[in-house]
PDB file of C-alpha atoms in Angstrom:
ATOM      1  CA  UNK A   1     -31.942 -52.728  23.120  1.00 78.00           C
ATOM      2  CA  UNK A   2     -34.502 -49.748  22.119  1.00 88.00           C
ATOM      3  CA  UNK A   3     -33.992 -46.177  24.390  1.00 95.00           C
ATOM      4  CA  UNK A   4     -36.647 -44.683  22.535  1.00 96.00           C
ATOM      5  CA  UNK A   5     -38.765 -44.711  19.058  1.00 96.00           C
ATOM      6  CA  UNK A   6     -40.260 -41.711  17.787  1.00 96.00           C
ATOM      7  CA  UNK A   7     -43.421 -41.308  15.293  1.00 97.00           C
ATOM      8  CA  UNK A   8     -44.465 -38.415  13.521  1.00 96.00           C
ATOM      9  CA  UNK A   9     -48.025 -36.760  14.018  1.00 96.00           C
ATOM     10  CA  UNK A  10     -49.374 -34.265  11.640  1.00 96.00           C
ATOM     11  CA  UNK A  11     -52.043 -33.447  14.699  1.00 96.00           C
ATOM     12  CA  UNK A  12     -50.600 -33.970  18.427  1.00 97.00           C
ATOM     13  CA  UNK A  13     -53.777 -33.691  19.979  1.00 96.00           C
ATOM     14  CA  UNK A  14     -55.732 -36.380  17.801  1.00 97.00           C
ATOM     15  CA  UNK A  15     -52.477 -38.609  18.246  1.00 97.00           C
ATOM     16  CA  UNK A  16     -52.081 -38.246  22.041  1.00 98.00           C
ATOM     17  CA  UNK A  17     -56.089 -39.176  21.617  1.00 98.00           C
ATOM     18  CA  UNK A  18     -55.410 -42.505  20.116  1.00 98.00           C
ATOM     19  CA  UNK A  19     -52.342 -43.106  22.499  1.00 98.00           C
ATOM     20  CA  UNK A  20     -53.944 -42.021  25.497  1.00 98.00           C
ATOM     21  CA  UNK A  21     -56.591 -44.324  24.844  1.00 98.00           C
ATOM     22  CA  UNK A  22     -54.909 -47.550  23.568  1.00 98.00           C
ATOM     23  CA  UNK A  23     -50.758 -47.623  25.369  1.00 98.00           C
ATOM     24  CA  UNK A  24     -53.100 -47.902  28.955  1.00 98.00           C
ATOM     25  CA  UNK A  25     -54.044 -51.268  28.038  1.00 97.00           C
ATOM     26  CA  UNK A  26     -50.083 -52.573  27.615  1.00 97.00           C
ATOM     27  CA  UNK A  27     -49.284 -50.955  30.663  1.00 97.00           C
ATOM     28  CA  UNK A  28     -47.877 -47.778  29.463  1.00 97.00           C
ATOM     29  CA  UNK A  29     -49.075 -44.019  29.992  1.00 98.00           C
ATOM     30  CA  UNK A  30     -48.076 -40.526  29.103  1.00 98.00           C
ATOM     31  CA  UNK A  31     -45.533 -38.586  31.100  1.00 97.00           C
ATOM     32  CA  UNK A  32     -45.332 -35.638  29.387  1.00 96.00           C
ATOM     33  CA  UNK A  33     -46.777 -33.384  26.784  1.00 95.00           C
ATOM     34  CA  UNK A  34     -45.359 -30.266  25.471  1.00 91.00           C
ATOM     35  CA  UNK A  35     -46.222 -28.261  22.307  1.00 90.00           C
ATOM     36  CA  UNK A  36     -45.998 -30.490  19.222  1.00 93.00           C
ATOM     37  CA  UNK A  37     -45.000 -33.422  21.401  1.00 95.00           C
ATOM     38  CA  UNK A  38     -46.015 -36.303  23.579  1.00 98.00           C
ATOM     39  CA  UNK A  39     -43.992 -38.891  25.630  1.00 98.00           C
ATOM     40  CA  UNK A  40     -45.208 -42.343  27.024  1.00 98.00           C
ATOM     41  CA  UNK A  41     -43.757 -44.925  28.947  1.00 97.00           C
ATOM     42  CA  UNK A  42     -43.892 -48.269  30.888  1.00 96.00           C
ATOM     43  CA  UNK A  43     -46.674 -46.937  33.551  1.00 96.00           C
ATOM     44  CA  UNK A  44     -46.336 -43.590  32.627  1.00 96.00           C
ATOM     45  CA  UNK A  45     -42.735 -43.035  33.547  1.00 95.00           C
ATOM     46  CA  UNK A  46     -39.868 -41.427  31.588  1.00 96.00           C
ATOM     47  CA  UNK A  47     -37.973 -44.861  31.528  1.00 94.00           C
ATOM     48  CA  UNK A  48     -37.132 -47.225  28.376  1.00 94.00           C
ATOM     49  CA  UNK A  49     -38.381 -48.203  26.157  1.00 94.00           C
ATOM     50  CA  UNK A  50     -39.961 -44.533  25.765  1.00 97.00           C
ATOM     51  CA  UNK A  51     -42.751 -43.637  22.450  1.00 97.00           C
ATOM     52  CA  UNK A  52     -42.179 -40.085  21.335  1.00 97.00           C
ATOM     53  CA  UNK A  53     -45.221 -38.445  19.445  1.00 97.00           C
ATOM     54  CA  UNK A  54     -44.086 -35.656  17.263  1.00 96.00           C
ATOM     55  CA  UNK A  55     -44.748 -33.204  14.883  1.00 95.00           C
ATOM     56  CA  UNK A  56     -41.372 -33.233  12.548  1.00 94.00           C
ATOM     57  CA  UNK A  57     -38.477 -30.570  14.348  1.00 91.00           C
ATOM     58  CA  UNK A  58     -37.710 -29.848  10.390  1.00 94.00           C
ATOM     59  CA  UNK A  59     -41.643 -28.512  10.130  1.00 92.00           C
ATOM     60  CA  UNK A  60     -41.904 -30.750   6.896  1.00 94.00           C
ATOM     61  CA  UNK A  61     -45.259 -32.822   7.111  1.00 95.00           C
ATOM     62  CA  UNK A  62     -45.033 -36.107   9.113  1.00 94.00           C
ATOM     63  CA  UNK A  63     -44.947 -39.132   6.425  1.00 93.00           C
ATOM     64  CA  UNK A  64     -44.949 -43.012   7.307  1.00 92.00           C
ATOM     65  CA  UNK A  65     -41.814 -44.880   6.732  1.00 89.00           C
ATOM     66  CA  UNK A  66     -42.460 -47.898   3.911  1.00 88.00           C
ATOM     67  CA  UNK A  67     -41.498 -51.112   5.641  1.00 90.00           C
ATOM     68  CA  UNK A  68     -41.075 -49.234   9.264  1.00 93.00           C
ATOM     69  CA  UNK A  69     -43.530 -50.438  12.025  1.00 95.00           C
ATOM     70  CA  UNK A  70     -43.404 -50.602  15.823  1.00 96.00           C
ATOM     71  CA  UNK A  71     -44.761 -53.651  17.685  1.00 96.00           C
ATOM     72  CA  UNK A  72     -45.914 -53.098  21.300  1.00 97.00           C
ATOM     73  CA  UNK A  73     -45.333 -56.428  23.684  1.00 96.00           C
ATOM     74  CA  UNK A  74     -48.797 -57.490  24.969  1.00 97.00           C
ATOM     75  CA  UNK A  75     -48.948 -59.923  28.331  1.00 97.00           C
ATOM     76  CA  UNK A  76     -51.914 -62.058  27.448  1.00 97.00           C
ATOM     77  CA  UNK A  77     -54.370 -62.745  23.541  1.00 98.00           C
ATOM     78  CA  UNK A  78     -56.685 -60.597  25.574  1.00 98.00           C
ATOM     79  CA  UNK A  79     -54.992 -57.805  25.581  1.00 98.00           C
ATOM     80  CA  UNK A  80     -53.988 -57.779  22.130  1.00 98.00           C
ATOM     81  CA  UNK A  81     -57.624 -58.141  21.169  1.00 98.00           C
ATOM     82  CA  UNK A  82     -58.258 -55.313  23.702  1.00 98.00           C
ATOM     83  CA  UNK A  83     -55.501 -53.229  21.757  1.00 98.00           C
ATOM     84  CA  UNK A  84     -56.638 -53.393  18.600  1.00 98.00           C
ATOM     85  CA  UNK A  85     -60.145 -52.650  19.345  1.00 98.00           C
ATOM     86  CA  UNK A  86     -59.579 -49.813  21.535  1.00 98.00           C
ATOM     87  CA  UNK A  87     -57.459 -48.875  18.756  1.00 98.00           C
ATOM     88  CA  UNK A  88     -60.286 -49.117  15.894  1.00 98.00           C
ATOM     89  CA  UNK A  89     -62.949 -47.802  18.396  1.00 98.00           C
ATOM     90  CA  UNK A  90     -59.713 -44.853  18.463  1.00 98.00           C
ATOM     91  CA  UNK A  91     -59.637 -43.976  14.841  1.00 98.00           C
ATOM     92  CA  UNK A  92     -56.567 -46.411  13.357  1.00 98.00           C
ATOM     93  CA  UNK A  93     -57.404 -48.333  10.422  1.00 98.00           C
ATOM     94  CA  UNK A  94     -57.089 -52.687  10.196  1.00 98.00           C
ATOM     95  CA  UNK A  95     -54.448 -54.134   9.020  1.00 97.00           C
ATOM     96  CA  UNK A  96     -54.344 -57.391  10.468  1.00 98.00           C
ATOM     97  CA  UNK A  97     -56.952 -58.908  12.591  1.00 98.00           C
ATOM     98  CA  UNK A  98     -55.847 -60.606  16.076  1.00 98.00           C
ATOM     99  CA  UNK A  99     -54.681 -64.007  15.422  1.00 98.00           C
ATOM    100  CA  UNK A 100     -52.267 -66.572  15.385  1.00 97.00           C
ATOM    101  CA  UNK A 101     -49.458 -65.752  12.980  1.00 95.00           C
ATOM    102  CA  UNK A 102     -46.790 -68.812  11.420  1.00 93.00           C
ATOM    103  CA  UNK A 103     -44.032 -66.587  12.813  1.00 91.00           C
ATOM    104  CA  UNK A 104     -42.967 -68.477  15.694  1.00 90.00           C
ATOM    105  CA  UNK A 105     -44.982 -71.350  17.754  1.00 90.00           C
ATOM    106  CA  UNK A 106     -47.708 -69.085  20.093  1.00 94.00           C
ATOM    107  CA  UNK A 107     -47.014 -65.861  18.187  1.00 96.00           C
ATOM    108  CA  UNK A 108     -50.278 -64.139  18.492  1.00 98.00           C
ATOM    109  CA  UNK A 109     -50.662 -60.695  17.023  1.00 98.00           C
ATOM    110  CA  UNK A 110     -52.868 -58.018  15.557  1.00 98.00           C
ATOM    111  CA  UNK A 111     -51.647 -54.489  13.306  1.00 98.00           C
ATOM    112  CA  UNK A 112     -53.303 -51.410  12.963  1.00 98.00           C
ATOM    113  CA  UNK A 113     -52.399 -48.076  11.218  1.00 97.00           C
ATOM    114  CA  UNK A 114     -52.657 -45.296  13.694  1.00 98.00           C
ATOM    115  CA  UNK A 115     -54.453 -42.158  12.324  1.00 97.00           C
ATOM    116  CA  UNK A 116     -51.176 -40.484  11.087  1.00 96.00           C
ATOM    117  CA  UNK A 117     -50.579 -44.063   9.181  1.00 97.00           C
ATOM    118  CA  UNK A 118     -48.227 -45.190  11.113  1.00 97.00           C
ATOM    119  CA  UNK A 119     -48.244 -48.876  11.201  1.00 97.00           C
ATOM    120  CA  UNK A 120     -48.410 -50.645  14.830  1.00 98.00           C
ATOM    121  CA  UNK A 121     -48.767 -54.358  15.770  1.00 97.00           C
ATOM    122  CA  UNK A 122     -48.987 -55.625  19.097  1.00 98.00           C
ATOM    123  CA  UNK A 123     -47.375 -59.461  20.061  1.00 97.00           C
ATOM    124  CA  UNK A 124     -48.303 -61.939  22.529  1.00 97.00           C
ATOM    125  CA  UNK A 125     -45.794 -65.096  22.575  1.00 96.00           C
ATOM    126  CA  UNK A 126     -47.446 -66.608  25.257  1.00 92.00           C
ATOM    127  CA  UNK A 127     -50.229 -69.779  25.177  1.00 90.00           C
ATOM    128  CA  UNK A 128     -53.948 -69.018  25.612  1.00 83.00           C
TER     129      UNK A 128
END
């Protein structure tokens, strides 16, 4: 269903930072970087579903959407845990521990705010 999602940056080379080091974990890698942009996908490929990290074409500051967030699928607990601390250790801030959530049986999740603000969570439906 998603072709792409796109999050603004205010600094491309801090963000690609805190991607570079945190999207490896799910699986996912950048394939390309050009000025005031950054795009990463499923093992480093340009194939859906495809992050875009931008500064704003409209060269307004880059602002967080209130109520928008993007959740990353994660295959195991363990690599939700390993997401969000890679992503503390990475400079985002906590918004949600890793944990069982009352969302659906097995849902087991964790949210950060990357360093622009933008607010991530990463999922894991499966059992431990």
């Amino acid at each position: 269903m998603i072709d792409y999602v796109t999050l603004g940056t205010n600094n491309i080379e801090r963000a690609m930072a805190f991607y570079d080091a945190v999207l490896p974990i799910l699986g996912h890698g950048r394939f390309r970087h050009h000025e005031g942009w950054a795009g990463y996908g499923p093992g480093g490929v340009k194939q859906a579903p495809i992050l875009w990290i931008c500064t704003p074409f409209n060269g307004e500051p880059a602002g967080v959407g209130n109520g928008t967030m993007v959740s990353f699928t994660a295959p195991t607990r363990e690599h939700v845990r390993r997401f969000h601390a890679a992503a503390l250790a990475a400079g985002a801030t906590n918004e949600g521990d890793p944990g069982l959530r009352k969302y659906a049986p097995n849902w087991y999740g964790a949210y950060v705010r990357d360093p622009d603000g933008n607010k991530l969570s990463v999922v894991c439906r499966q059992s431990e």
